[in-house]
Coordinates of C-alpha atoms in Angstrom, one line a residue:
X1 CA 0.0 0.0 0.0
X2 CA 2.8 2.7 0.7
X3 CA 4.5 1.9 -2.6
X4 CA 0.9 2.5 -4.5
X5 CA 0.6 5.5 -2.4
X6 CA 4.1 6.8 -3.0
X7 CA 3.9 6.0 -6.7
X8 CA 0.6 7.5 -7.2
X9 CA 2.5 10.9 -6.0
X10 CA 5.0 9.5 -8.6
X11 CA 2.3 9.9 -10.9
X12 CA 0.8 13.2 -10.5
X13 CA 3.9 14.9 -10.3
X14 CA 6.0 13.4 -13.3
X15 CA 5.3 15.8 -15.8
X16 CA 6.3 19.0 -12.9
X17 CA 9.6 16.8 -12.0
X18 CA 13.2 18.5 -12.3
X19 CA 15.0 19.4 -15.8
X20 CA 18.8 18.2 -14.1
X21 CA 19.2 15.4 -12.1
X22 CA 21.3 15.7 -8.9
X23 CA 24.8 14.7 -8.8
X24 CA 26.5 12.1 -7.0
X25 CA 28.3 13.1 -3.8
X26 CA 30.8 10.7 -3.3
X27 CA 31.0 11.4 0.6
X28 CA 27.2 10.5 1.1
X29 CA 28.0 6.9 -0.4
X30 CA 28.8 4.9 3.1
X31 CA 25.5 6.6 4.3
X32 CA 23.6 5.0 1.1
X33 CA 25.2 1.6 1.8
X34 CA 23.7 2.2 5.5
X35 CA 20.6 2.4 4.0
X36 CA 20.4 -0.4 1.5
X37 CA 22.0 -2.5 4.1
X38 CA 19.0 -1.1 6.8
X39 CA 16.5 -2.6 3.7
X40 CA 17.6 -5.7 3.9
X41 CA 17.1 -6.2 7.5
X42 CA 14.4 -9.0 7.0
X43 CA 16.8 -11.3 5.7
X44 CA 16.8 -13.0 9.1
X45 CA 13.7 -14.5 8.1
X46 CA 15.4 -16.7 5.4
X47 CA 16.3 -19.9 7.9
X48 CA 12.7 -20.9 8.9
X49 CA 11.7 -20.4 5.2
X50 CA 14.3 -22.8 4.3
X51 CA 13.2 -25.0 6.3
X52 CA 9.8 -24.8 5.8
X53 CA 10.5 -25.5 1.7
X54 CA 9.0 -28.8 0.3
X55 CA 12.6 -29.2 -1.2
X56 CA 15.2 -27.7 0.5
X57 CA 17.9 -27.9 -2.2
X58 CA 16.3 -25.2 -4.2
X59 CA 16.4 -22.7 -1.9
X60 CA 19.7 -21.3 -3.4
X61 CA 17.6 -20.9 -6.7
X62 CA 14.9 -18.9 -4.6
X63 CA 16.7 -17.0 -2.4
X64 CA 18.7 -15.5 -5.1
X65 CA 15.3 -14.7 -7.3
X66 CA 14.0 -13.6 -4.6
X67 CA 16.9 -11.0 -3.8
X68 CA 17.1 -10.2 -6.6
X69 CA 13.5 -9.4 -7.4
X70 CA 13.5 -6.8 -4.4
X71 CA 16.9 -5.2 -5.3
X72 CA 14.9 -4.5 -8.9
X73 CA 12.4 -3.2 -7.1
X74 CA 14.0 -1.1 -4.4
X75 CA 16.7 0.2 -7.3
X76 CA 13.6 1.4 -9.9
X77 CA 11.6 2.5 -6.9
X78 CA 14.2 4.6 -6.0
X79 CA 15.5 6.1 -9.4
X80 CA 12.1 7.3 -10.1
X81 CA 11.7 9.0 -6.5
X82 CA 14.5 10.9 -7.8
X83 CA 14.0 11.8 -11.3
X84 CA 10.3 13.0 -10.1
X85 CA 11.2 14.8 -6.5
X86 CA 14.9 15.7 -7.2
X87 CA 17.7 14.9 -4.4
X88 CA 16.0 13.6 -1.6
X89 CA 17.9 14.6 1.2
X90 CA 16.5 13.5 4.7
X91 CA 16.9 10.0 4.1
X92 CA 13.3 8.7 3.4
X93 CA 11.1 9.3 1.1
X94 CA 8.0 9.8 3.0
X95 CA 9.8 12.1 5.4
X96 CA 10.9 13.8 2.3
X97 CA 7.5 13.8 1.0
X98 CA 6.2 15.2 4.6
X99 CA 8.6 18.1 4.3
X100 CA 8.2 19.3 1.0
X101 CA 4.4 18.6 0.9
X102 CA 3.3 22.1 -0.3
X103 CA 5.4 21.6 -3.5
X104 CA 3.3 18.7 -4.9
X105 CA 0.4 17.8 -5.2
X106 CA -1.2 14.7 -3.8
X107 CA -1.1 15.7 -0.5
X108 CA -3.8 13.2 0.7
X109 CA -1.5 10.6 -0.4
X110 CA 1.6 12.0 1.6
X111 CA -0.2 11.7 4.5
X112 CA -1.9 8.0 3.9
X113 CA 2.0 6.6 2.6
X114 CA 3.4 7.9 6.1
X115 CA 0.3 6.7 8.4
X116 CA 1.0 3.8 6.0
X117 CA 4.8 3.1 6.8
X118 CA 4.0 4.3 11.0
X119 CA 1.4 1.9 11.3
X120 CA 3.9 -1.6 9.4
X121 CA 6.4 -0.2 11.7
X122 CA 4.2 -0.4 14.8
X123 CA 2.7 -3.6 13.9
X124 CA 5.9 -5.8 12.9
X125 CA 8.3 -3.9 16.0
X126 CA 9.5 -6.3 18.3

């Protein structure tokens, strides 16, 4: 749901998106490795799939799709994030979003993508 909300600002605001793209500061890199790392913090739950699989021996074959798959995601999510906002510089998009919400439209879903993203955080906490 918060990636249909989030692209649906995507959406709206794609023709009103930036001419130039930002450049890469090299300096911010280990922070962006902190966060793709931080993304992938689910992978603990890999061993009791594994063992849960009707044939275990695949689970090479699946685990690698299956990464895969969400690094394809993540990496296209992302790239259109910033070709449509620009450099997003607080670290999440919906924070982003949050912050810069008078400068497109969609607000209604700005506000559902973060009561979206607070409420999986409060339900799958610890």
């Amino acid at each position: 749901l918060g990636f249909g909300c989030i692209g649906g600002i995507i959406g709206r605001n794609w023709d009103d998106r930036p001419d130039d793209l930002p450049s890469v500061d090299l300096a911010r890199i280990p922070l962006a490795m902190c966060a793709f790392l931080y993304s992938f913090e689910g992978i603990n739950l890999v061993i009791p799939i594994e063992a849960a699989m009707m044939e275990p021996a695949r689970f090479d074959m699946v685990f690698a799709l299956g990464m895969a798959t969400v690094t394809a995601i993540y990496a296209i999510f992302a790239c259109l994030c910033v070709i449509t906002f620009g450099s997003i510089d607080n670290g999440s998009v919906t924070a982003f979003l949050m912050d810069h919400q008078d400068e497109f439209s969609a607000k209604t879903l700005v506000l559902a993508a973060n009561f979206i993203v607070s409420v999986s955080v409060l339900v799958t906490y610890p």
